[in-house]
């Protein structure tokens, strides 16, 4: 499904943000999450292995052992999967079907799901879109679907929470675009014919696409294939008018270093680029003989509690390697070919030009590094330079931050969130904690926000802008008379918005909104932003004819008991009066305001000249985008994307409401296959897919979130794919875990989890759409944790379970998990009772465990599934464990995803649908590739030593086949 990603603020598109396909981490805020497609002729380099335990506790079938199992811990900072093309030449073997004998089903090689699922996943994705700064052009960024496993299998370094492709000197597994096309947005709302950006090398992999501030040029990086690897990226620029692209640098030896910051526009003709230092030699070599033992010491008795971060530095060699790959030389490059080096090589992590483009805010990391926290906590310098590279002053040099408390809202000591004011030249602002960063410390104020010019006069102290008793959450700027300051506190769910006058010390700050973040019904919406001449975004003031009031636009989700009805309000910032000037259709469609498109750059926007970009979709119609123009509210549709999966165009969707036995109102989205009639067809097998959430109040937990009219977007591993297999899908049934007052939510986790699941199951059975004996439960990450707990504590509800990339033993995450910030020693009973590992002896229903071999998510180390499987097997449970080679917390490669779907479909057909002979898959339908995939070796016997658990402090040391 086509969606815009909003940049810088959740309510505004920014054409200045980097247009690079995002990673699974939450760093990217602008682009669509690509579905990447393609196959490689390179066969899988690692043998795959299945660990399974069924009715015979003495039988274990396995494939060949995979290589190189001692790996470092993984972090949460990997990039998206890299795309590629070609066709398979053996990486997918001839596939068994769900109806075949178990032994055949556990053969080696990757499998394919039935064609009705495969066709949906392989559907080509629509392009990503970006508007030009003046909103008169739309850039189409073309992409492919799923990448081949060979791309994920490329060597990578795991250093300080970052995964690095050393050959390219980029983050590993980066997605990319395959082409760029520009459309003029015509006055009638239609698009001109596409102007393709030419000159890009064949097969070029495009990243980091950015507009110049005047919209006349694009900058981006390109990699090309070299001997099976991608080359180091080179910066290119394209003339928007002619569509011709060329390298930025005349020299062919200047390469982009894209580990952290890539490049930024300094002005309309100059870029500041992070390059690989020309003096850099070969990577440091690992000493054959260590210089001494690895030692960690706490003789100072410092309290240091950290979560289970992964991909950390292990030794000094790793630290040297991190410096080698992450260090950049900054280069000023003009479009006319002029090049100038500025500064010295360093690990630069952020480059931010001031609003007037006179100064740079430059952040860099330096030693001493840490072996227990990722690079985001390393010592950091923040400096002010002029844009020609002259050092002005150092704002701060923050020390290593290993001791940030684990409690929610705890932060780093010292200056943080340092930024330029969006509405004023060369003016900095930042926050400083007054509680030492410890959320458990009671102090008032808790945070102070300061402001200061880039080059203050001698003796000039920072100005106190505002004092806060909650945790600072950012500022939306307008001008010297208006800015909004945000603060919040997770424990109480309280959130407040303050109105301040930055240029008037005699105007007292006042609270605009003070509410619970959980109470979606009371959410007033977010202020919409307009673009300035400098390319920044500020609060848009609206001028009404013959009215001197100060009006802003509030863009809200419009949560109601009937579902979300998004709105746009004209809000008087002084009186609090508001007028609803736009609202989504309620009956059939779901519409949202995506961005403000009015091109007025200075002063108040006239109400009669208002122009907004909206999206529109329905249960069966995919998202399209339109312009709406005031005063006559004329609508101009500008996109006409085809339905991504027409075979499911007539699926049935309903948002259902029901009640838990303790009175909490619950909701879920019920999907039924096209053409299904319960009166004729009877109850269906049902897949229950969810993810628990924590709340402080029953009322908030019972509120409806989402819309019954939203289009059913189906991702590559979505539960909705089984609509094509005639399953009912109960998607996102709410599982609220509530802790009111002094009670913590997890104190009654199991009780509330089971009660929520019981209510959902009873509802679909009551409706006659689900067969009580044919309901499967599944989830990913914390949803996998939920799945295992439900099979342990509510076995009467489900026929089987599917748990992907979960954590099952909370004693392995002793310093908190999810939103639990008590330690194992503070809440021992909670940790033990919540852990399905401790209840492995109670799980009697079939459970399928899936995990990425390279999971880098804190808390979900791959060994969680390994140890849980061994515990289940030790009690004779019917279970199966599949570990996907090279995959992280989310799965990317086409081979992996197709195999995950095959495994899931086999599990559902075998253990949820009672008569597996009814499965409509034939052996021929699930074949792709050759039969020459990795061969299987089998063995029997309980407690096979080849499946012994490796007691190492890293992820699971096996590649397993689903």
mmCIF file with all atom_site columns, N, CA and C in Angstrom, residues 903-957:
data_model
loop_
_atom_site.group_PDB
_atom_site.id
_atom_site.type_symbol
_atom_site.label_atom_id
_atom_site.label_alt_id
_atom_site.label_comp_id
_atom_site.label_asym_id
_atom_site.label_entity_id
_atom_site.label_seq_id
_atom_site.pdbx_PDB_ins_code
_atom_site.Cartn_x
_atom_site.Cartn_y
_atom_site.Cartn_z
_atom_site.occupancy
_atom_site.B_iso_or_equiv
_atom_site.pdbx_formal_charge
_atom_site.auth_seq_id
_atom_site.auth_comp_id
_atom_site.auth_asym_id
_atom_site.auth_atom_id
_atom_site.pdbx_PDB_model_num
ATOM 1   N N  . UNK A 1 903 ? 6.468  -22.494 5.799  1.00 0.00 ? 903 UNK A N  1
ATOM 2   C CA . UNK A 1 903 ? 6.431  -23.135 7.111  1.00 0.00 ? 903 UNK A CA 1
ATOM 3   C C  . UNK A 1 903 ? 5.128  -22.812 7.840  1.00 0.00 ? 903 UNK A C  1
ATOM 4   N N  . UNK A 1 904 ? 4.734  -21.539 7.799  1.00 0.00 ? 904 UNK A N  1
ATOM 5   C CA . UNK A 1 904 ? 3.511  -21.122 8.490  1.00 0.00 ? 904 UNK A CA 1
ATOM 6   C C  . UNK A 1 904 ? 2.301  -21.812 7.890  1.00 0.00 ? 904 UNK A C  1
ATOM 7   N N  . UNK A 1 905 ? 2.245  -21.850 6.560  1.00 0.00 ? 905 UNK A N  1
ATOM 8   C CA . UNK A 1 905 ? 1.104  -22.492 5.908  1.00 0.00 ? 905 UNK A CA 1
ATOM 9   C C  . UNK A 1 905 ? 1.070  -23.984 6.217  1.00 0.00 ? 905 UNK A C  1
ATOM 10  N N  . UNK A 1 906 ? 2.225  -24.625 6.192  1.00 0.00 ? 906 UNK A N  1
ATOM 11  C CA . UNK A 1 906 ? 2.272  -26.054 6.537  1.00 0.00 ? 906 UNK A CA 1
ATOM 12  C C  . UNK A 1 906 ? 1.770  -26.283 7.957  1.00 0.00 ? 906 UNK A C  1
ATOM 13  N N  . UNK A 1 907 ? 2.204  -25.422 8.881  1.00 0.00 ? 907 UNK A N  1
ATOM 14  C CA . UNK A 1 907 ? 1.803  -25.580 10.288 1.00 0.00 ? 907 UNK A CA 1
ATOM 15  C C  . UNK A 1 907 ? 0.298  -25.407 10.444 1.00 0.00 ? 907 UNK A C  1
ATOM 16  N N  . UNK A 1 908 ? -0.237 -24.410 9.765  1.00 0.00 ? 908 UNK A N  1
ATOM 17  C CA . UNK A 1 908 ? -1.678 -24.158 9.875  1.00 0.00 ? 908 UNK A CA 1
ATOM 18  C C  . UNK A 1 908 ? -2.486 -25.291 9.242  1.00 0.00 ? 908 UNK A C  1
ATOM 19  N N  . UNK A 1 909 ? -2.046 -25.746 8.076  1.00 0.00 ? 909 UNK A N  1
ATOM 20  C CA . UNK A 1 909 ? -2.774 -26.824 7.404  1.00 0.00 ? 909 UNK A CA 1
ATOM 21  C C  . UNK A 1 909 ? -2.700 -28.128 8.198  1.00 0.00 ? 909 UNK A C  1
ATOM 22  N N  . UNK A 1 910 ? -1.584 -28.343 8.883  1.00 0.00 ? 910 UNK A N  1
ATOM 23  C CA . UNK A 1 910 ? -1.397 -29.613 9.583  1.00 0.00 ? 910 UNK A CA 1
ATOM 24  C C  . UNK A 1 910 ? -2.031 -29.623 10.969 1.00 0.00 ? 910 UNK A C  1
ATOM 25  N N  . UNK A 1 911 ? -1.959 -28.469 11.675 1.00 0.00 ? 911 UNK A N  1
ATOM 26  C CA . UNK A 1 911 ? -2.372 -28.471 13.071 1.00 0.00 ? 911 UNK A CA 1
ATOM 27  C C  . UNK A 1 911 ? -3.563 -27.572 13.371 1.00 0.00 ? 911 UNK A C  1
ATOM 28  N N  . UNK A 1 912 ? -4.002 -26.802 12.396 1.00 0.00 ? 912 UNK A N  1
ATOM 29  C CA . UNK A 1 912 ? -5.205 -25.992 12.607 1.00 0.00 ? 912 UNK A CA 1
ATOM 30  C C  . UNK A 1 912 ? -6.353 -26.515 11.761 1.00 0.00 ? 912 UNK A C  1
ATOM 31  N N  . UNK A 1 913 ? -6.102 -26.725 10.482 1.00 0.00 ? 913 UNK A N  1
ATOM 32  C CA . UNK A 1 913 ? -7.100 -27.359 9.616  1.00 0.00 ? 913 UNK A CA 1
ATOM 33  C C  . UNK A 1 913 ? -6.974 -28.867 9.826  1.00 0.00 ? 913 UNK A C  1
ATOM 34  N N  . UNK A 1 914 ? -7.997 -29.551 10.310 1.00 0.00 ? 914 UNK A N  1
ATOM 35  C CA . UNK A 1 914 ? -7.826 -30.946 10.732 1.00 0.00 ? 914 UNK A CA 1
ATOM 36  C C  . UNK A 1 914 ? -7.535 -31.917 9.604  1.00 0.00 ? 914 UNK A C  1
ATOM 37  N N  . UNK A 1 915 ? -8.124 -31.715 8.430  1.00 0.00 ? 915 UNK A N  1
ATOM 38  C CA . UNK A 1 915 ? -7.942 -32.672 7.335  1.00 0.00 ? 915 UNK A CA 1
ATOM 39  C C  . UNK A 1 915 ? -6.932 -32.093 6.358  1.00 0.00 ? 915 UNK A C  1
ATOM 40  N N  . UNK A 1 916 ? -5.653 -32.457 6.524  1.00 0.00 ? 916 UNK A N  1
ATOM 41  C CA . UNK A 1 916 ? -4.613 -31.854 5.696  1.00 0.00 ? 916 UNK A CA 1
ATOM 42  C C  . UNK A 1 916 ? -4.708 -32.293 4.251  1.00 0.00 ? 916 UNK A C  1
ATOM 43  N N  . UNK A 1 917 ? -5.454 -33.348 3.952  1.00 0.00 ? 917 UNK A N  1
ATOM 44  C CA . UNK A 1 917 ? -5.601 -33.749 2.554  1.00 0.00 ? 917 UNK A CA 1
ATOM 45  C C  . UNK A 1 917 ? -6.410 -32.740 1.769  1.00 0.00 ? 917 UNK A C  1
ATOM 46  N N  . UNK A 1 918 ? -7.096 -31.842 2.502  1.00 0.00 ? 918 UNK A N  1
ATOM 47  C CA . UNK A 1 918 ? -7.870 -30.814 1.816  1.00 0.00 ? 918 UNK A CA 1
ATOM 48  C C  . UNK A 1 918 ? -7.013 -29.659 1.348  1.00 0.00 ? 918 UNK A C  1
ATOM 49  N N  . UNK A 1 919 ? -5.753 -29.609 1.782  1.00 0.00 ? 919 UNK A N  1
ATOM 50  C CA . UNK A 1 919 ? -4.880 -28.506 1.358  1.00 0.00 ? 919 UNK A CA 1
ATOM 51  C C  . UNK A 1 919 ? -4.749 -28.525 -0.150 1.00 0.00 ? 919 UNK A C  1
ATOM 52  N N  . UNK A 1 920 ? -4.955 -27.368 -0.777 1.00 0.00 ? 920 UNK A N  1
ATOM 53  C CA . UNK A 1 920 ? -5.036 -27.325 -2.235 1.00 0.00 ? 920 UNK A CA 1
ATOM 54  C C  . UNK A 1 920 ? -3.698 -26.983 -2.871 1.00 0.00 ? 920 UNK A C  1
ATOM 55  N N  . UNK A 1 921 ? -2.636 -27.512 -2.290 1.00 0.00 ? 921 UNK A N  1
ATOM 56  C CA . UNK A 1 921 ? -1.313 -27.312 -2.859 1.00 0.00 ? 921 UNK A CA 1
ATOM 57  C C  . UNK A 1 921 ? -0.808 -28.638 -3.392 1.00 0.00 ? 921 UNK A C  1
ATOM 58  N N  . UNK A 1 922 ? -0.198 -28.609 -4.538 1.00 0.00 ? 922 UNK A N  1
ATOM 59  C CA . UNK A 1 922 ? 0.414  -29.804 -5.083 1.00 0.00 ? 922 UNK A CA 1
ATOM 60  C C  . UNK A 1 922 ? 1.917  -29.634 -5.076 1.00 0.00 ? 922 UNK A C  1
ATOM 61  N N  . UNK A 1 923 ? 2.673  -30.733 -5.140 1.00 0.00 ? 923 UNK A N  1
ATOM 62  C CA . UNK A 1 923 ? 4.130  -30.604 -5.138 1.00 0.00 ? 923 UNK A CA 1
ATOM 63  C C  . UNK A 1 923 ? 4.640  -29.710 -6.257 1.00 0.00 ? 923 UNK A C  1
ATOM 64  N N  . UNK A 1 924 ? 4.016  -29.788 -7.415 1.00 0.00 ? 924 UNK A N  1
ATOM 65  C CA . UNK A 1 924 ? 4.481  -28.985 -8.536 1.00 0.00 ? 924 UNK A CA 1
ATOM 66  C C  . UNK A 1 924 ? 4.309  -27.507 -8.279 1.00 0.00 ? 924 UNK A C  1
ATOM 67  N N  . UNK A 1 925 ? 3.255  -27.117 -7.550 1.00 0.00 ? 925 UNK A N  1
ATOM 68  C CA . UNK A 1 925 ? 2.966  -25.715 -7.322 1.00 0.00 ? 925 UNK A CA 1
ATOM 69  C C  . UNK A 1 925 ? 4.011  -25.061 -6.444 1.00 0.00 ? 925 UNK A C  1
ATOM 70  N N  . UNK A 1 926 ? 4.661  -25.815 -5.598 1.00 0.00 ? 926 UNK A N  1
ATOM 71  C CA . UNK A 1 926 ? 5.589  -25.203 -4.642 1.00 0.00 ? 926 UNK A CA 1
ATOM 72  C C  . UNK A 1 926 ? 7.047  -25.416 -5.022 1.00 0.00 ? 926 UNK A C  1
ATOM 73  N N  . UNK A 1 927 ? 7.293  -25.770 -6.293 1.00 0.00 ? 927 UNK A N  1
ATOM 74  C CA . UNK A 1 927 ? 8.669  -25.930 -6.738 1.00 0.00 ? 927 UNK A CA 1
ATOM 75  C C  . UNK A 1 927 ? 9.164  -24.642 -7.373 1.00 0.00 ? 927 UNK A C  1
ATOM 76  N N  . UNK A 1 928 ? 10.396 -24.303 -7.065 1.00 0.00 ? 928 UNK A N  1
ATOM 77  C CA . UNK A 1 928 ? 11.074 -23.234 -7.779 1.00 0.00 ? 928 UNK A CA 1
ATOM 78  C C  . UNK A 1 928 ? 12.546 -23.431 -7.567 1.00 0.00 ? 928 UNK A C  1
ATOM 79  N N  . UNK A 1 929 ? 13.320 -23.379 -8.645 1.00 0.00 ? 929 UNK A N  1
ATOM 80  C CA . UNK A 1 929 ? 14.744 -23.628 -8.522 1.00 0.00 ? 929 UNK A CA 1
ATOM 81  C C  . UNK A 1 929 ? 15.042 -25.099 -8.741 1.00 0.00 ? 929 UNK A C  1
ATOM 82  N N  . UNK A 1 930 ? 16.227 -25.535 -8.405 1.00 0.00 ? 930 UNK A N  1
ATOM 83  C CA . UNK A 1 930 ? 16.663 -26.896 -8.663 1.00 0.00 ? 930 UNK A CA 1
ATOM 84  C C  . UNK A 1 930 ? 16.595 -27.728 -7.406 1.00 0.00 ? 930 UNK A C  1
ATOM 85  N N  . UNK A 1 931 ? 16.835 -29.031 -7.583 1.00 0.00 ? 931 UNK A N  1
ATOM 86  C CA . UNK A 1 931 ? 16.864 -29.943 -6.451 1.00 0.00 ? 931 UNK A CA 1
ATOM 87  C C  . UNK A 1 931 ? 18.267 -30.063 -5.868 1.00 0.00 ? 931 UNK A C  1
ATOM 88  N N  . UNK A 1 932 ? 19.153 -29.166 -6.261 1.00 0.00 ? 932 UNK A N  1
ATOM 89  C CA . UNK A 1 932 ? 20.556 -29.324 -5.845 1.00 0.00 ? 932 UNK A CA 1
ATOM 90  C C  . UNK A 1 932 ? 20.896 -28.522 -4.612 1.00 0.00 ? 932 UNK A C  1
ATOM 91  N N  . UNK A 1 933 ? 19.892 -28.197 -3.812 1.00 0.00 ? 933 UNK A N  1
ATOM 92  C CA . UNK A 1 933 ? 20.162 -27.451 -2.576 1.00 0.00 ? 933 UNK A CA 1
ATOM 93  C C  . UNK A 1 933 ? 20.859 -28.357 -1.575 1.00 0.00 ? 933 UNK A C  1
ATOM 94  N N  . UNK A 1 934 ? 21.200 -27.794 -0.433 1.00 0.00 ? 934 UNK A N  1
ATOM 95  C CA . UNK A 1 934 ? 21.961 -28.519 0.585  1.00 0.00 ? 934 UNK A CA 1
ATOM 96  C C  . UNK A 1 934 ? 21.302 -29.843 0.955  1.00 0.00 ? 934 UNK A C  1
ATOM 97  N N  . UNK A 1 935 ? 22.095 -30.872 1.039  1.00 0.00 ? 935 UNK A N  1
ATOM 98  C CA . UNK A 1 935 ? 21.595 -32.206 1.360  1.00 0.00 ? 935 UNK A CA 1
ATOM 99  C C  . UNK A 1 935 ? 21.370 -32.350 2.856  1.00 0.00 ? 935 UNK A C  1
ATOM 100 N N  . UNK A 1 936 ? 20.538 -33.294 3.202  1.00 0.00 ? 936 UNK A N  1
ATOM 101 C CA . UNK A 1 936 ? 20.136 -33.479 4.597  1.00 0.00 ? 936 UNK A CA 1
ATOM 102 C C  . UNK A 1 936 ? 20.854 -34.674 5.194  1.00 0.00 ? 936 UNK A C  1
ATOM 103 N N  . UNK A 1 937 ? 21.363 -34.494 6.395  1.00 0.00 ? 937 UNK A N  1
ATOM 104 C CA . UNK A 1 937 ? 21.805 -35.637 7.188  1.00 0.00 ? 937 UNK A CA 1
ATOM 105 C C  . UNK A 1 937 ? 20.859 -35.754 8.359  1.00 0.00 ? 937 UNK A C  1
ATOM 106 N N  . UNK A 1 938 ? 20.475 -36.949 8.694  1.00 0.00 ? 938 UNK A N  1
ATOM 107 C CA . UNK A 1 938 ? 19.491 -37.138 9.758  1.00 0.00 ? 938 UNK A CA 1
ATOM 108 C C  . UNK A 1 938 ? 20.084 -37.984 10.854 1.00 0.00 ? 938 UNK A C  1
ATOM 109 N N  . UNK A 1 939 ? 19.498 -37.833 12.017 1.00 0.00 ? 939 UNK A N  1
ATOM 110 C CA . UNK A 1 939 ? 19.930 -38.642 13.144 1.00 0.00 ? 939 UNK A CA 1
ATOM 111 C C  . UNK A 1 939 ? 18.790 -38.795 14.114 1.00 0.00 ? 939 UNK A C  1
ATOM 112 N N  . UNK A 1 940 ? 18.827 -39.798 14.939 1.00 0.00 ? 940 UNK A N  1
ATOM 113 C CA . UNK A 1 940 ? 17.784 -40.005 15.922 1.00 0.00 ? 940 UNK A CA 1
ATOM 114 C C  . UNK A 1 940 ? 18.405 -40.156 17.279 1.00 0.00 ? 940 UNK A C  1
ATOM 115 N N  . UNK A 1 941 ? 17.528 -40.140 18.250 1.00 0.00 ? 941 UNK A N  1
ATOM 116 C CA . UNK A 1 941 ? 18.005 -40.319 19.615 1.00 0.00 ? 941 UNK A CA 1
ATOM 117 C C  . UNK A 1 941 ? 17.746 -39.093 20.445 1.00 0.00 ? 941 UNK A C  1
ATOM 118 N N  . UNK A 1 942 ? 17.247 -39.309 21.659 1.00 0.00 ? 942 UNK A N  1
ATOM 119 C CA . UNK A 1 942 ? 16.973 -38.183 22.534 1.00 0.00 ? 942 UNK A CA 1
ATOM 120 C C  . UNK A 1 942 ? 18.269 -37.534 22.986 1.00 0.00 ? 942 UNK A C  1
ATOM 121 N N  . UNK A 1 943 ? 18.201 -36.228 23.105 1.00 0.00 ? 943 UNK A N  1
ATOM 122 C CA . UNK A 1 943 ? 19.363 -35.483 23.606 1.00 0.00 ? 943 UNK A CA 1
ATOM 123 C C  . UNK A 1 943 ? 20.564 -35.591 22.701 1.00 0.00 ? 943 UNK A C  1
ATOM 124 N N  . UNK A 1 944 ? 20.358 -35.595 21.376 1.00 0.00 ? 944 UNK A N  1
ATOM 125 C CA . UNK A 1 944 ? 21.455 -35.650 20.430 1.00 0.00 ? 944 UNK A CA 1
ATOM 126 C C  . UNK A 1 944 ? 22.471 -34.562 20.764 1.00 0.00 ? 944 UNK A C  1
ATOM 127 N N  . UNK A 1 945 ? 23.728 -34.913 20.975 1.00 0.00 ? 945 UNK A N  1
ATOM 128 C CA . UNK A 1 945 ? 24.704 -33.897 21.375 1.00 0.00 ? 945 UNK A CA 1
ATOM 129 C C  . UNK A 1 945 ? 24.908 -32.826 20.324 1.00 0.00 ? 945 UNK A C  1
ATOM 130 N N  . UNK A 1 946 ? 24.568 -33.095 19.063 1.00 0.00 ? 946 UNK A N  1
ATOM 131 C CA . UNK A 1 946 ? 24.719 -32.060 18.056 1.00 0.00 ? 946 UNK A CA 1
ATOM 132 C C  . UNK A 1 946 ? 23.760 -30.915 18.293 1.00 0.00 ? 946 UNK A C  1
ATOM 133 N N  . UNK A 1 947 ? 22.757 -31.149 19.097 1.00 0.00 ? 947 UNK A N  1
ATOM 134 C CA . UNK A 1 947 ? 21.836 -30.079 19.424 1.00 0.00 ? 947 UNK A CA 1
ATOM 135 C C  . UNK A 1 947 ? 22.089 -29.541 20.824 1.00 0.00 ? 947 UNK A C  1
ATOM 136 N N  . UNK A 1 948 ? 23.251 -29.854 21.405 1.00 0.00 ? 948 UNK A N  1
ATOM 137 C CA . UNK A 1 948 ? 23.582 -29.308 22.711 1.00 0.00 ? 948 UNK A CA 1
ATOM 138 C C  . UNK A 1 948 ? 23.663 -27.798 22.657 1.00 0.00 ? 948 UNK A C  1
ATOM 139 N N  . UNK A 1 949 ? 23.284 -27.167 23.731 1.00 0.00 ? 949 UNK A N  1
ATOM 140 C CA . UNK A 1 949 ? 23.236 -25.712 23.790 1.00 0.00 ? 949 UNK A CA 1
ATOM 141 C C  . UNK A 1 949 ? 24.645 -25.154 23.985 1.00 0.00 ? 949 UNK A C  1
ATOM 142 N N  . UNK A 1 950 ? 25.047 -24.220 23.139 1.00 0.00 ? 950 UNK A N  1
ATOM 143 C CA . UNK A 1 950 ? 26.353 -23.588 23.295 1.00 0.00 ? 950 UNK A CA 1
ATOM 144 C C  . UNK A 1 950 ? 26.239 -22.493 24.344 1.00 0.00 ? 950 UNK A C  1
ATOM 145 N N  . UNK A 1 951 ? 26.982 -22.609 25.409 1.00 0.00 ? 951 UNK A N  1
ATOM 146 C CA . UNK A 1 951 ? 26.944 -21.613 26.469 1.00 0.00 ? 951 UNK A CA 1
ATOM 147 C C  . UNK A 1 951 ? 27.918 -20.483 26.124 1.00 0.00 ? 951 UNK A C  1
ATOM 148 N N  . UNK A 1 952 ? 27.542 -19.678 25.144 1.00 0.00 ? 952 UNK A N  1
ATOM 149 C CA . UNK A 1 952 ? 28.352 -18.534 24.744 1.00 0.00 ? 952 UNK A CA 1
ATOM 150 C C  . UNK A 1 952 ? 27.472 -17.314 24.800 1.00 0.00 ? 952 UNK A C  1
ATOM 151 N N  . UNK A 1 953 ? 28.122 -16.139 24.954 1.00 0.00 ? 953 UNK A N  1
ATOM 152 C CA . UNK A 1 953 ? 27.362 -14.899 25.123 1.00 0.00 ? 953 UNK A CA 1
ATOM 153 C C  . UNK A 1 953 ? 27.088 -14.270 23.769 1.00 0.00 ? 953 UNK A C  1
ATOM 154 N N  . UNK A 1 954 ? 26.500 -15.031 22.894 1.00 0.00 ? 954 UNK A N  1
ATOM 155 C CA . UNK A 1 954 ? 26.129 -14.513 21.583 1.00 0.00 ? 954 UNK A CA 1
ATOM 156 C C  . UNK A 1 954 ? 24.891 -15.238 21.113 1.00 0.00 ? 954 UNK A C  1
ATOM 157 N N  . UNK A 1 955 ? 24.499 -14.945 19.903 1.00 0.00 ? 955 UNK A N  1
ATOM 158 C CA . UNK A 1 955 ? 23.230 -15.477 19.426 1.00 0.00 ? 955 UNK A CA 1
ATOM 159 C C  . UNK A 1 955 ? 23.319 -16.963 19.137 1.00 0.00 ? 955 UNK A C  1
ATOM 160 N N  . UNK A 1 956 ? 22.196 -17.562 18.838 1.00 0.00 ? 956 UNK A N  1
ATOM 161 C CA . UNK A 1 956 ? 22.100 -18.974 18.514 1.00 0.00 ? 956 UNK A CA 1
ATOM 162 C C  . UNK A 1 956 ? 23.071 -19.339 17.410 1.00 0.00 ? 956 UNK A C  1
ATOM 163 N N  . UNK A 1 957 ? 23.781 -20.446 17.602 1.00 0.00 ? 957 UNK A N  1
ATOM 164 C CA . UNK A 1 957 ? 24.873 -20.785 16.696 1.00 0.00 ? 957 UNK A CA 1
ATOM 165 C C  . UNK A 1 957 ? 24.452 -21.775 15.615 1.00 0.00 ? 957 UNK A C  1
#
